[in-house]
Coordinates of C-alpha atoms and ligand atoms in Angstrom, one line a residue:
M1 CA -4.4 -65.4 25.6
G2 CA -6.9 -62.6 24.5
L3 CA -4.6 -60.0 26.2
W4 CA -1.6 -61.3 24.3
L5 CA -3.4 -61.2 21.0
L6 CA -4.6 -57.6 21.8
L7 CA -1.0 -56.6 22.7
L8 CA 0.3 -58.2 19.3
L9 CA -2.3 -56.4 17.4
L10 CA -1.5 -53.2 19.1
H11 CA 2.2 -53.6 18.4
F12 CA 1.3 -54.5 14.7
H13 CA -0.9 -51.4 14.5
L14 CA 1.9 -49.1 16.1
V15 CA 4.5 -50.4 13.6
L16 CA 2.1 -49.6 10.8
C17 CA 1.1 -46.3 12.1
V18 CA 4.4 -44.9 13.0
F19 CA 5.6 -45.1 9.5
L20 CA 3.4 -42.4 8.1
P21 CA 5.1 -39.0 8.6
A22 CA 3.0 -36.3 10.4
P23 CA 2.1 -33.1 8.5
F24 CA 4.2 -30.0 9.4
N25 CA 3.9 -26.2 9.4
V26 CA 0.3 -26.3 10.4
S27 CA -0.8 -22.8 10.7
I28 CA -4.0 -20.7 10.7
S29 CA -4.2 -17.5 8.9
S30 CA -7.1 -15.1 9.0
F31 CA -8.2 -12.1 7.0
N32 CA -11.3 -10.1 7.8
L33 CA -12.5 -12.9 10.1
E34 CA -12.2 -15.6 7.5
H35 CA -9.9 -18.3 8.9
T36 CA -7.9 -20.8 6.9
L37 CA -5.8 -23.7 8.0
S38 CA -2.7 -24.7 5.9
F39 CA -0.2 -27.4 6.4
L40 CA 2.6 -29.2 4.5
P41 CA 2.7 -33.1 4.2
G42 CA 5.7 -34.7 5.9
A43 CA 8.6 -36.0 3.7
Q44 CA 7.8 -39.2 1.8
T45 CA 4.1 -39.0 2.5
P46 CA 2.5 -41.5 -0.1
S47 CA 0.6 -39.7 -2.9
D48 CA -2.6 -41.5 -1.9
A49 CA -2.5 -40.0 1.6
S50 CA -5.3 -37.7 2.6
F51 CA -5.5 -35.4 5.6
T52 CA -8.0 -34.9 8.3
V53 CA -8.6 -31.8 10.5
Q54 CA -10.0 -31.5 14.0
V55 CA -10.5 -28.4 16.2
L56 CA -10.4 -27.7 20.0
R57 CA -12.2 -25.1 21.8
S58 CA -10.6 -23.9 25.0
R59 CA -14.0 -23.9 26.7
K60 CA -14.9 -27.3 25.7
N61 CA -11.6 -29.3 25.9
S62 CA -12.5 -32.0 23.4
W63 CA -11.3 -32.4 19.7
R64 CA -14.0 -32.4 17.1
P65 CA -13.7 -33.1 13.4
V66 CA -14.3 -30.4 10.8
A67 CA -16.9 -31.8 8.5
A68 CA -15.6 -30.0 5.4
C69 CA -12.0 -31.2 6.1
L70 CA -12.1 -34.9 6.6
E71 CA -10.3 -35.9 3.3
L72 CA -8.1 -33.1 2.2
K73 CA -5.5 -33.5 -0.6
V74 CA -2.0 -32.2 -0.5
G75 CA -2.2 -28.4 -1.1
Q76 CA -5.8 -28.1 -0.1
M77 CA -6.6 -25.8 2.8
C78 CA -9.3 -26.0 5.4
N79 CA -11.9 -23.2 5.8
L80 CA -12.3 -22.8 9.6
T81 CA -14.5 -19.8 9.5
K82 CA -17.6 -21.8 10.6
A83 CA -15.6 -24.0 13.1
F84 CA -14.3 -21.0 14.9
K85 CA -17.7 -19.6 15.8
D86 CA -17.0 -17.6 18.9
L87 CA -15.0 -14.6 18.1
F88 CA -13.6 -14.3 21.7
D89 CA -12.9 -18.0 22.4
H90 CA -9.5 -19.5 21.9
Y91 CA -9.0 -22.4 19.4
R92 CA -6.4 -24.9 18.2
A93 CA -6.5 -27.1 15.1
R94 CA -4.7 -30.3 14.3
V95 CA -3.9 -32.3 11.2
Q96 CA -3.3 -36.0 10.6
A97 CA -2.2 -37.9 7.3
V98 CA -4.3 -40.9 6.6
T99 CA -3.9 -43.8 4.2
P100 CA -6.3 -46.9 4.0
N101 CA -4.2 -48.7 6.5
K102 CA -2.0 -46.1 8.3
T103 CA -2.4 -42.8 10.2
S104 CA 0.2 -40.4 11.1
N105 CA 0.7 -38.6 14.4
W106 CA -1.4 -35.4 14.8
T107 CA 0.3 -32.0 14.3
V108 CA -1.2 -29.2 16.4
S109 CA -1.5 -25.6 15.5
G110 CA -0.8 -22.7 18.0
W111 CA -3.7 -21.1 19.9
F112 CA -5.9 -18.7 17.8
Q113 CA -8.4 -16.2 19.0
P114 CA -10.5 -15.0 16.0
V115 CA -11.1 -11.4 17.2
S116 CA -7.4 -10.6 18.0
D117 CA -5.6 -12.8 15.5
T118 CA -7.5 -11.9 12.3
V119 CA -5.9 -9.3 10.0
L120 CA -8.3 -6.5 9.3
G121 CA -8.1 -5.4 5.6
P122 CA -8.7 -1.8 4.6
P123 CA -12.1 -0.6 3.3
D124 CA -12.4 0.3 -0.3
L125 CA -11.2 3.9 -0.8
S126 CA -11.8 6.2 -3.6
V127 CA -10.5 9.8 -3.8
S128 CA -11.6 12.8 -5.9
G129 CA -10.7 16.5 -5.9
C130 CA -13.0 19.3 -5.0
G131 CA -10.9 22.5 -5.5
N132 CA -8.7 22.9 -2.5
C133 CA -10.0 19.7 -0.9
L134 CA -10.2 16.0 -1.5
I135 CA -13.3 13.8 -1.1
L136 CA -12.7 10.4 0.4
Q137 CA -15.3 7.7 0.0
L138 CA -15.0 4.5 2.0
R139 CA -16.8 1.2 1.3
L140 CA -16.6 -1.5 4.0
P141 CA -15.8 -5.0 3.1
A142 CA -18.9 -7.2 2.4
A143 CA -20.5 -8.0 5.7
T144 CA -19.2 -11.3 6.9
V145 CA -21.8 -13.2 8.8
L146 CA -20.6 -13.2 12.3
R147 CA -22.0 -14.6 15.6
Q148 CA -23.1 -12.5 18.7
N149 CA -24.7 -10.1 16.3
L150 CA -21.4 -8.5 15.6
Q151 CA -20.4 -7.1 12.3
L152 CA -17.0 -6.7 11.0
K153 CA -17.4 -2.9 11.2
D154 CA -18.1 -3.2 14.9
L155 CA -14.5 -4.3 15.4
Y156 CA -13.2 -1.0 13.9
R157 CA -12.3 1.8 16.1
E158 CA -10.9 4.4 13.8
F159 CA -9.8 4.9 10.2
V160 CA -6.3 6.1 9.7
F161 CA -5.7 8.2 6.6
H162 CA -2.2 8.8 5.3
V163 CA -2.2 11.8 2.9
Q164 CA 0.9 12.6 0.8
R165 CA 1.5 15.4 -1.7
T166 CA 3.1 13.7 -4.7
R167 CA 5.4 16.7 -5.6
D168 CA 7.5 16.7 -2.5
A169 CA 6.2 13.8 -0.4
T170 CA 4.9 16.1 2.3
Q171 CA 2.5 14.0 4.3
F172 CA 0.1 14.0 7.2
R173 CA -2.1 11.6 9.1
L174 CA -5.7 11.8 10.1
N175 CA -7.5 9.4 12.6
L176 CA -11.3 9.7 12.0
P177 CA -14.3 7.7 12.8
Y178 CA -16.2 5.9 10.1
E179 CA -18.0 8.1 7.6
E180 CA -19.1 7.0 4.2
E181 CA -17.7 10.3 2.9
T182 CA -15.0 12.5 4.4
V183 CA -13.7 15.9 3.1
I184 CA -10.2 17.0 3.7
T185 CA -10.1 20.8 3.3
Y186 CA -7.2 23.4 3.1
L187 CA -5.1 21.6 0.6
Q188 CA -3.2 23.2 -2.3
P189 CA -5.4 23.4 -5.5
G190 CA -4.2 21.8 -8.7
V191 CA -1.9 19.4 -7.0
E192 CA -1.8 15.6 -6.8
Y193 CA -2.2 13.9 -3.4
C194 CA -2.1 10.1 -2.7
V195 CA -4.1 8.6 0.2
T196 CA -4.0 5.3 1.9
V197 CA -6.4 4.1 4.6
S198 CA -6.2 1.4 7.3
V199 CA -8.4 0.6 10.3
T200 CA -7.5 0.4 13.9
S201 CA -9.3 -2.1 16.0
L202 CA -10.7 -2.3 19.5
F203 CA -8.9 -5.7 20.0
N204 CA -5.4 -4.9 18.8
S205 CA -5.8 -6.8 15.6
I206 CA -3.2 -6.7 12.9
T207 CA -4.3 -4.4 10.0
V208 CA -3.1 -3.8 6.5
P209 CA -3.4 -0.4 4.7
S210 CA -5.1 0.0 1.3
K211 CA -3.2 0.7 -1.9
P212 CA -2.5 4.5 -2.4
Q213 CA -5.3 6.3 -4.3
C214 CA -4.2 9.4 -6.1
A215 CA -6.1 12.4 -7.2
F216 CA -5.6 16.1 -8.1
T217 CA -7.4 18.6 -5.8
S218 CA -8.6 20.4 -8.9
P219 CA -7.8 20.1 -12.5
P220 CA -4.2 21.0 -12.8
S221 CA -5.0 24.2 -14.8
Q222 CA -2.1 26.3 -13.3
R223 CA 0.3 23.6 -14.0
S224 CA -0.7 23.1 -17.6
S225 CA -0.9 26.9 -18.1
L226 CA 2.8 27.3 -17.1
P227 CA 4.1 25.9 -20.4
V228 CA 1.7 28.2 -22.2
V229 CA 3.1 31.2 -20.3
F230 CA 6.7 30.1 -21.1
S231 CA 6.1 29.6 -24.7
L232 CA 4.3 33.0 -24.9
V233 CA 7.3 34.7 -23.2
G234 CA 9.5 32.8 -25.7
V235 CA 7.5 34.1 -28.6
F236 CA 7.5 37.6 -27.3
S237 CA 11.3 37.6 -26.7
V238 CA 11.9 36.3 -30.2
L239 CA 9.7 39.0 -31.5
A240 CA 11.5 41.6 -29.4
F241 CA 14.8 40.4 -30.6
L242 CA 13.6 40.6 -34.2
L243 CA 12.3 44.1 -33.5
M244 CA 15.7 45.2 -31.9
G245 CA 17.5 43.7 -34.8
L246 CA 15.3 45.6 -37.3
V247 CA 15.8 48.9 -35.3
V248 CA 19.6 48.4 -35.2
Y249 CA 19.8 47.3 -38.8
G250 CA 17.6 50.2 -39.8
S251 CA 19.6 52.8 -37.9
Q252 CA 22.8 51.4 -39.4
L253 CA 21.3 51.6 -42.8
S254 CA 20.0 55.2 -42.3
F255 CA 23.4 56.2 -40.9
K256 CA 25.1 54.8 -43.9
L257 CA 22.7 56.5 -46.2
L258 CA 23.2 59.7 -44.2
S259 CA 27.0 59.5 -44.3
Q260 CA 26.9 58.9 -48.0
R261 CA 24.8 62.0 -48.4
I262 CA 26.7 64.3 -46.0
P263 CA 29.9 65.7 -47.2
R264 CA 33.1 64.2 -45.7
T265 CA 34.3 67.3 -44.0
L266 CA 31.2 67.3 -41.8
V267 CA 31.7 63.7 -40.8
T268 CA 35.2 64.1 -39.3
H269 CA 34.9 64.6 -35.6
P270 CA 36.1 68.0 -34.5
T271 CA 35.0 67.4 -30.9
V272 CA 37.6 64.5 -30.6
S273 CA 40.5 66.7 -31.6
A274 CA 39.3 69.4 -29.3
G275 CA 39.0 67.0 -26.4
T276 CA 42.6 65.8 -26.9
C277 CA 43.8 69.3 -27.0
K278 CA 42.0 70.0 -23.7
I279 CA 43.5 67.0 -22.0
K280 CA 46.9 68.0 -23.3
C281 CA 46.5 71.5 -22.1
S282 CA 45.4 70.5 -18.7
L283 CA 48.4 68.1 -18.4
S284 CA 50.9 70.8 -19.4
H285 CA 49.2 73.1 -17.0
Q286 CA 49.6 70.6 -14.1
N287 CA 53.3 70.2 -15.1
L288 CA 53.8 73.8 -14.7
L289 CA 52.3 73.8 -11.2
Ligands
NAG301 C1 4.4 -40.0 17.0 O1 4.4 -39.5 18.4 C2 5.0 -40.4 19.2 C3 4.9 -39.9 20.6 O2 4.4 -38.6 20.7 C4 6.5 -40.4 18.9 O3 7.3 -41.3 19.7 C5 6.7 -40.9 17.5 O4 8.1 -40.8 17.0 C6 5.9 -40.1 16.5 N1 5.9 -40.7 15.2 C7 6.3 -39.9 14.2 C8 6.3 -40.7 12.8 O5 6.6 -38.8 14.2
NAG302 C1 7.7 -23.9 7.7 O1 7.7 -22.9 8.8 C2 8.8 -22.2 9.1 C3 8.6 -21.3 10.3 O2 7.2 -20.8 10.3 C4 9.3 -21.6 7.9 O3 10.6 -21.0 8.2 C5 9.5 -22.6 6.8 O4 9.9 -21.8 5.6 C6 8.2 -23.3 6.5 N1 8.5 -24.3 5.5 C7 8.0 -24.3 4.3 C8 8.3 -25.4 3.3 O5 7.2 -23.5 3.9
NAG303 C1 -15.0 -19.9 4.1 O1 -16.3 -20.1 4.7 C2 -17.1 -18.8 4.9 C3 -18.3 -19.1 5.7 O2 -18.8 -20.3 5.3 C4 -17.4 -18.3 3.5 O3 -18.0 -17.1 3.7 C5 -16.0 -18.0 2.8 O4 -16.2 -17.7 1.5 C6 -15.2 -19.3 2.7 N1 -13.8 -18.9 2.2 C7 -13.3 -19.5 1.2 C8 -12.0 -19.1 0.8 O5 -13.8 -20.5 0.6
NAG304 C1 -2.4 -51.3 2.9 O1 -3.5 -52.0 2.7 C2 -3.6 -52.5 1.3 C3 -4.9 -53.2 1.2 O2 -5.9 -52.7 2.0 C4 -2.5 -53.3 1.0 O3 -2.5 -53.7 -0.4 C5 -1.2 -52.6 1.2 O4 -0.1 -53.4 0.9 C6 -1.1 -52.1 2.5 N1 0.1 -51.3 2.7 C7 0.9 -51.5 3.7 C8 2.1 -50.5 3.7 O5 0.8 -52.3 4.6

């Protein structure tokens, strides 16, 4: 009799349970070793439903609730940074919808390993010019408190700088170890370069580059002096033209004055008539031959 009642209750419970749809798209995202679980409620989830989260460590093999994520509302995320303590362990998370008399099935995330699945953001980068060189200053992200005495910067292997000259997009790449300040020399002075930086990790993490930071190697004096040179040349050529004009006009004027003063007989060109005579003579001479 007791068994029948139990089965009946169980059946009743199942009928009630099965109706609440399970959450979906349960995924873990992670940036600079801060891990966040997100999910979507199943279709027709009642608005009074809340969601509860549990995590599994591959080394422990039992699901444990996440204290801060027992009653999440739709759209809220679960901060798993503390729950995934061991950087090198593998974890899963699962989410269930809950109403006062119903629970949904659990939806389980994929496996997640903090050290390899986190996205490593770039350090803060500032760039300034120093003549024919650039000074790159790096500031690491605020130290996330990590276990095993590791710091975020212990995960970095190298810093990859992409340097691009703005004028013609000529670019090169530098892989350097961490330095607070790095100087890139032998650049063109008075020219703008843009730099981005990203990190590479010992554990194959996914990284994102910084936004480009741009600076002139030195104040663009040559560049700004170019228009000055051009305008000076312009002014000089205008002056030269004026001068030439004056000279021509002046000479014409003096020629006119001269021709007015000199008697007409002298102005006729006796050389021309002499020349034509010469040509004519030579022609007739050739004909004779
Ligand atoms: C819950 O899971 C069981 C078995 O895994 C499945 O038969 C059932 O359809 C699921 N219920 C819902 C609402 O998805
Ligand atoms: C759920 O995840 C799938 C695959 O990751 C994606 O294509 C889809 O757009 C997501 N759905 C929503 C509503 O975000
Ligand atoms: C998540 O938790 C960590 C550790 O408690 C904290 O440093 C971080 O700011 C939290 N992130 C968010 C988005 O609240
Ligand atoms: C859930 O329980 C409440 C009272 O606790 C009741 O009013 C409501 O009708 C129940 N809902 C369903 C779907 O059984």
